Every structure is written in C-alpha cells, then in structure tokens.
JSON list of C-alpha atoms in Angstrom, two decimals:
[
{"chain": "V", "resi": 95, "resn": "UNK", "atom": "CA", "xyz": [16.60, -73.89, 23.98]},
{"chain": "V", "resi": 96, "resn": "UNK", "atom": "CA", "xyz": [15.92, -71.46, 21.37]},
{"chain": "V", "resi": 97, "resn": "UNK", "atom": "CA", "xyz": [15.92, -72.29, 17.73]},
{"chain": "V", "resi": 98, "resn": "UNK", "atom": "CA", "xyz": [19.59, -70.92, 16.92]},
{"chain": "V", "resi": 99, "resn": "UNK", "atom": "CA", "xyz": [20.95, -72.95, 19.33]},
{"chain": "V", "resi": 100, "resn": "UNK", "atom": "CA", "xyz": [19.42, -76.03, 17.86]},
{"chain": "V", "resi": 101, "resn": "UNK", "atom": "CA", "xyz": [20.50, -75.33, 14.52]},
{"chain": "V", "resi": 102, "resn": "UNK", "atom": "CA", "xyz": [24.10, -74.02, 15.24]},
{"chain": "V", "resi": 103, "resn": "UNK", "atom": "CA", "xyz": [24.50, -77.18, 18.21]},
{"chain": "V", "resi": 104, "resn": "UNK", "atom": "CA", "xyz": [24.76, -74.88, 21.05]},
{"chain": "V", "resi": 105, "resn": "UNK", "atom": "CA", "xyz": [24.36, -77.00, 24.35]},
{"chain": "V", "resi": 106, "resn": "UNK", "atom": "CA", "xyz": [24.17, -80.19, 25.11]},
{"chain": "V", "resi": 107, "resn": "UNK", "atom": "CA", "xyz": [25.40, -83.84, 23.40]},
{"chain": "V", "resi": 108, "resn": "UNK", "atom": "CA", "xyz": [23.36, -85.27, 20.62]},
{"chain": "V", "resi": 109, "resn": "UNK", "atom": "CA", "xyz": [22.49, -88.89, 20.47]},
{"chain": "V", "resi": 110, "resn": "UNK", "atom": "CA", "xyz": [21.56, -90.83, 17.42]},
{"chain": "V", "resi": 111, "resn": "UNK", "atom": "CA", "xyz": [18.24, -90.28, 17.99]},
{"chain": "V", "resi": 112, "resn": "UNK", "atom": "CA", "xyz": [18.35, -86.58, 17.25]},
{"chain": "V", "resi": 113, "resn": "UNK", "atom": "CA", "xyz": [18.69, -87.47, 13.84]},
{"chain": "V", "resi": 114, "resn": "UNK", "atom": "CA", "xyz": [16.52, -88.82, 11.38]},
{"chain": "V", "resi": 115, "resn": "UNK", "atom": "CA", "xyz": [17.98, -90.87, 8.16]},
{"chain": "V", "resi": 116, "resn": "UNK", "atom": "CA", "xyz": [16.55, -89.56, 4.62]},
{"chain": "V", "resi": 117, "resn": "UNK", "atom": "CA", "xyz": [15.90, -91.55, 1.96]},
{"chain": "V", "resi": 118, "resn": "UNK", "atom": "CA", "xyz": [15.67, -89.80, -1.55]},
{"chain": "V", "resi": 119, "resn": "UNK", "atom": "CA", "xyz": [13.35, -92.64, -2.85]},
{"chain": "V", "resi": 120, "resn": "UNK", "atom": "CA", "xyz": [10.77, -90.92, -0.40]},
{"chain": "V", "resi": 121, "resn": "UNK", "atom": "CA", "xyz": [11.04, -87.33, -2.12]},
{"chain": "V", "resi": 122, "resn": "UNK", "atom": "CA", "xyz": [8.77, -86.53, -5.58]},
{"chain": "V", "resi": 123, "resn": "UNK", "atom": "CA", "xyz": [11.44, -85.37, -7.97]},
{"chain": "V", "resi": 124, "resn": "UNK", "atom": "CA", "xyz": [10.18, -82.90, -10.25]},
{"chain": "V", "resi": 125, "resn": "UNK", "atom": "CA", "xyz": [12.47, -83.97, -13.19]},
{"chain": "V", "resi": 126, "resn": "UNK", "atom": "CA", "xyz": [11.30, -84.54, -16.34]},
{"chain": "V", "resi": 127, "resn": "UNK", "atom": "CA", "xyz": [13.61, -86.36, -19.34]},
{"chain": "V", "resi": 128, "resn": "UNK", "atom": "CA", "xyz": [16.32, -84.10, -20.62]},
{"chain": "V", "resi": 129, "resn": "UNK", "atom": "CA", "xyz": [16.10, -83.16, -24.26]},
{"chain": "V", "resi": 130, "resn": "UNK", "atom": "CA", "xyz": [19.96, -83.05, -24.43]},
{"chain": "V", "resi": 131, "resn": "UNK", "atom": "CA", "xyz": [23.07, -84.11, -22.02]},
{"chain": "V", "resi": 132, "resn": "UNK", "atom": "CA", "xyz": [26.14, -82.07, -21.86]},
{"chain": "V", "resi": 133, "resn": "UNK", "atom": "CA", "xyz": [29.23, -84.29, -22.44]},
{"chain": "V", "resi": 134, "resn": "UNK", "atom": "CA", "xyz": [32.90, -83.38, -20.91]},
{"chain": "V", "resi": 135, "resn": "UNK", "atom": "CA", "xyz": [35.30, -85.26, -23.21]},
{"chain": "V", "resi": 136, "resn": "UNK", "atom": "CA", "xyz": [38.98, -85.41, -23.65]},
{"chain": "V", "resi": 137, "resn": "UNK", "atom": "CA", "xyz": [40.57, -85.66, -26.83]},
{"chain": "V", "resi": 138, "resn": "UNK", "atom": "CA", "xyz": [44.24, -87.82, -26.40]},
{"chain": "V", "resi": 139, "resn": "UNK", "atom": "CA", "xyz": [43.97, -88.98, -29.60]},
{"chain": "V", "resi": 140, "resn": "UNK", "atom": "CA", "xyz": [42.15, -89.67, -32.80]},
{"chain": "V", "resi": 141, "resn": "UNK", "atom": "CA", "xyz": [40.10, -92.85, -31.46]},
{"chain": "V", "resi": 142, "resn": "UNK", "atom": "CA", "xyz": [38.40, -90.16, -28.82]},
{"chain": "V", "resi": 143, "resn": "UNK", "atom": "CA", "xyz": [36.68, -88.55, -31.68]},
{"chain": "V", "resi": 144, "resn": "UNK", "atom": "CA", "xyz": [34.12, -91.38, -32.77]},
{"chain": "V", "resi": 145, "resn": "UNK", "atom": "CA", "xyz": [32.41, -90.98, -29.13]},
{"chain": "V", "resi": 146, "resn": "UNK", "atom": "CA", "xyz": [32.26, -87.36, -29.48]},
{"chain": "V", "resi": 147, "resn": "UNK", "atom": "CA", "xyz": [30.56, -87.43, -33.21]},
{"chain": "V", "resi": 148, "resn": "UNK", "atom": "CA", "xyz": [28.29, -90.34, -31.79]},
{"chain": "V", "resi": 149, "resn": "UNK", "atom": "CA", "xyz": [27.46, -88.15, -28.92]},
{"chain": "V", "resi": 150, "resn": "UNK", "atom": "CA", "xyz": [26.34, -84.84, -31.26]},
{"chain": "V", "resi": 151, "resn": "UNK", "atom": "CA", "xyz": [24.65, -87.00, -33.93]},
{"chain": "V", "resi": 152, "resn": "UNK", "atom": "CA", "xyz": [22.38, -88.14, -31.24]},
{"chain": "V", "resi": 153, "resn": "UNK", "atom": "CA", "xyz": [21.59, -84.54, -30.30]},
{"chain": "V", "resi": 154, "resn": "UNK", "atom": "CA", "xyz": [23.87, -84.07, -27.39]},
{"chain": "V", "resi": 155, "resn": "UNK", "atom": "CA", "xyz": [26.53, -81.15, -26.32]},
{"chain": "V", "resi": 156, "resn": "UNK", "atom": "CA", "xyz": [29.91, -82.01, -26.16]},
{"chain": "V", "resi": 157, "resn": "UNK", "atom": "CA", "xyz": [33.02, -80.10, -24.74]},
{"chain": "V", "resi": 158, "resn": "UNK", "atom": "CA", "xyz": [35.92, -81.51, -25.62]},
{"chain": "V", "resi": 159, "resn": "UNK", "atom": "CA", "xyz": [39.42, -81.04, -23.76]},
{"chain": "V", "resi": 160, "resn": "UNK", "atom": "CA", "xyz": [42.09, -80.73, -26.27]},
{"chain": "V", "resi": 161, "resn": "UNK", "atom": "CA", "xyz": [45.18, -79.76, -24.32]},
{"chain": "V", "resi": 162, "resn": "UNK", "atom": "CA", "xyz": [46.99, -82.95, -24.66]},
{"chain": "V", "resi": 163, "resn": "UNK", "atom": "CA", "xyz": [46.99, -82.43, -28.67]},
{"chain": "V", "resi": 164, "resn": "UNK", "atom": "CA", "xyz": [48.50, -79.04, -28.69]},
{"chain": "V", "resi": 165, "resn": "UNK", "atom": "CA", "xyz": [51.88, -79.79, -29.72]},
{"chain": "V", "resi": 166, "resn": "UNK", "atom": "CA", "xyz": [50.64, -82.26, -32.81]},
{"chain": "V", "resi": 167, "resn": "UNK", "atom": "CA", "xyz": [49.40, -79.27, -34.60]},
{"chain": "V", "resi": 168, "resn": "UNK", "atom": "CA", "xyz": [48.51, -81.90, -37.94]},
{"chain": "V", "resi": 169, "resn": "UNK", "atom": "CA", "xyz": [46.47, -83.98, -35.36]},
{"chain": "V", "resi": 170, "resn": "UNK", "atom": "CA", "xyz": [44.55, -81.21, -34.08]},
{"chain": "V", "resi": 171, "resn": "UNK", "atom": "CA", "xyz": [43.61, -79.81, -37.51]},
{"chain": "V", "resi": 172, "resn": "UNK", "atom": "CA", "xyz": [42.39, -82.78, -38.70]},
{"chain": "V", "resi": 173, "resn": "UNK", "atom": "CA", "xyz": [40.46, -83.83, -35.62]},
{"chain": "V", "resi": 174, "resn": "UNK", "atom": "CA", "xyz": [38.88, -79.91, -35.80]},
{"chain": "V", "resi": 175, "resn": "UNK", "atom": "CA", "xyz": [37.97, -80.57, -39.39]},
{"chain": "V", "resi": 176, "resn": "UNK", "atom": "CA", "xyz": [36.23, -84.21, -38.59]},
{"chain": "V", "resi": 177, "resn": "UNK", "atom": "CA", "xyz": [34.11, -82.42, -36.01]},
{"chain": "V", "resi": 178, "resn": "UNK", "atom": "CA", "xyz": [33.47, -79.52, -38.33]},
{"chain": "V", "resi": 179, "resn": "UNK", "atom": "CA", "xyz": [32.37, -81.62, -40.66]},
{"chain": "V", "resi": 180, "resn": "UNK", "atom": "CA", "xyz": [29.89, -82.98, -38.04]},
{"chain": "V", "resi": 181, "resn": "UNK", "atom": "CA", "xyz": [28.81, -79.98, -36.68]},
{"chain": "V", "resi": 182, "resn": "UNK", "atom": "CA", "xyz": [27.90, -79.04, -40.45]},
{"chain": "V", "resi": 183, "resn": "UNK", "atom": "CA", "xyz": [25.82, -82.10, -41.16]},
{"chain": "V", "resi": 184, "resn": "UNK", "atom": "CA", "xyz": [23.66, -82.03, -38.38]},
{"chain": "V", "resi": 185, "resn": "UNK", "atom": "CA", "xyz": [23.10, -78.23, -38.85]},
{"chain": "V", "resi": 186, "resn": "UNK", "atom": "CA", "xyz": [24.91, -77.61, -35.63]},
{"chain": "V", "resi": 187, "resn": "UNK", "atom": "CA", "xyz": [27.89, -75.39, -34.05]},
{"chain": "V", "resi": 188, "resn": "UNK", "atom": "CA", "xyz": [31.30, -75.90, -33.25]},
{"chain": "V", "resi": 189, "resn": "UNK", "atom": "CA", "xyz": [33.80, -73.18, -31.55]},
{"chain": "V", "resi": 190, "resn": "UNK", "atom": "CA", "xyz": [37.29, -73.66, -30.46]},
{"chain": "V", "resi": 191, "resn": "UNK", "atom": "CA", "xyz": [37.66, -71.67, -26.90]},
{"chain": "V", "resi": 192, "resn": "UNK", "atom": "CA", "xyz": [41.41, -70.92, -26.57]},
{"chain": "V", "resi": 193, "resn": "UNK", "atom": "CA", "xyz": [44.06, -73.62, -27.27]},
{"chain": "V", "resi": 194, "resn": "UNK", "atom": "CA", "xyz": [42.24, -75.89, -24.53]},
{"chain": "V", "resi": 195, "resn": "UNK", "atom": "CA", "xyz": [38.45, -76.62, -25.57]},
{"chain": "V", "resi": 196, "resn": "UNK", "atom": "CA", "xyz": [36.19, -77.50, -28.56]},
{"chain": "V", "resi": 197, "resn": "UNK", "atom": "CA", "xyz": [32.61, -77.06, -28.12]},
{"chain": "V", "resi": 198, "resn": "UNK", "atom": "CA", "xyz": [30.43, -78.94, -30.34]},
{"chain": "V", "resi": 199, "resn": "UNK", "atom": "CA", "xyz": [26.92, -78.35, -30.39]},
{"chain": "V", "resi": 200, "resn": "UNK", "atom": "CA", "xyz": [23.85, -80.04, -31.89]},
{"chain": "V", "resi": 201, "resn": "UNK", "atom": "CA", "xyz": [21.02, -79.64, -34.35]},
{"chain": "V", "resi": 202, "resn": "UNK", "atom": "CA", "xyz": [19.12, -76.55, -33.00]},
{"chain": "V", "resi": 203, "resn": "UNK", "atom": "CA", "xyz": [22.03, -74.91, -30.65]},
{"chain": "V", "resi": 204, "resn": "UNK", "atom": "CA", "xyz": [24.16, -71.78, -31.82]},
{"chain": "V", "resi": 205, "resn": "UNK", "atom": "CA", "xyz": [27.13, -71.00, -29.32]},
{"chain": "V", "resi": 206, "resn": "UNK", "atom": "CA", "xyz": [27.55, -67.38, -28.88]},
{"chain": "V", "resi": 207, "resn": "UNK", "atom": "CA", "xyz": [30.99, -66.32, -30.10]},
{"chain": "V", "resi": 208, "resn": "UNK", "atom": "CA", "xyz": [30.78, -63.22, -27.25]},
{"chain": "V", "resi": 209, "resn": "UNK", "atom": "CA", "xyz": [31.08, -63.47, -23.70]},
{"chain": "V", "resi": 210, "resn": "UNK", "atom": "CA", "xyz": [28.50, -62.65, -21.38]},
{"chain": "V", "resi": 211, "resn": "UNK", "atom": "CA", "xyz": [29.02, -59.17, -19.96]}
]
C-alpha cells in the first residue's frame, strides 16, 4: 500500500487503532502574550458604548457593527461623537466604514483611509 493510498484512504477498512488521539497540551505553542486584542462589537444602543470605551482605554482595537442604528440618526451621531472623544483622549484613531461599521483604534495605532490595492 503506497503513501497516497494511506492518506486518501484507499483500500481496506480502518479501525480505531489506526488513529492517534492528539492532546494539544502536549505541543509547545510559541504564542506569547498579546499586546493588543481586537474586539468585535455590536451597538444596539447607548448602553453598548461603555464596553467599547473600556476596551479602547485598555489599549484594545474595536470593530463595531452599527447597522441596528442606521434609522436613528441622532443616536448614531451621539455615539460617534462619544467614541471620537475617546479616540482623541487616548491619541488613537476612529473611522466609519460605510454605513455599518465604526473602527476605533487605541494609542499608537492609525487606521489607513485607503484600501489596499
């Protein structure tokens, strides 16, 4: 039986002895402590802004879905102004992507205004 037959499963029945259970704890993950976390949020109202502000103050990046707020223009304007103030306070950045997302970056992160080509 060739190697391709073994990989693709050609020929013969398999038994549980043919498989090995892998425990991820047995492997060394060379993953260090992350300096920043990217959060995905959904803003349905003013109460959702608090968690986003806390994340940005903690140095994290937030992508927030605002599609639920499109019809409430004054609420959206107020929320954007509040998040703009947070970005300014932490020397971060904020952009609105289309009508459905706000991206808020913490200190030292700038958001490009052009798409990658």
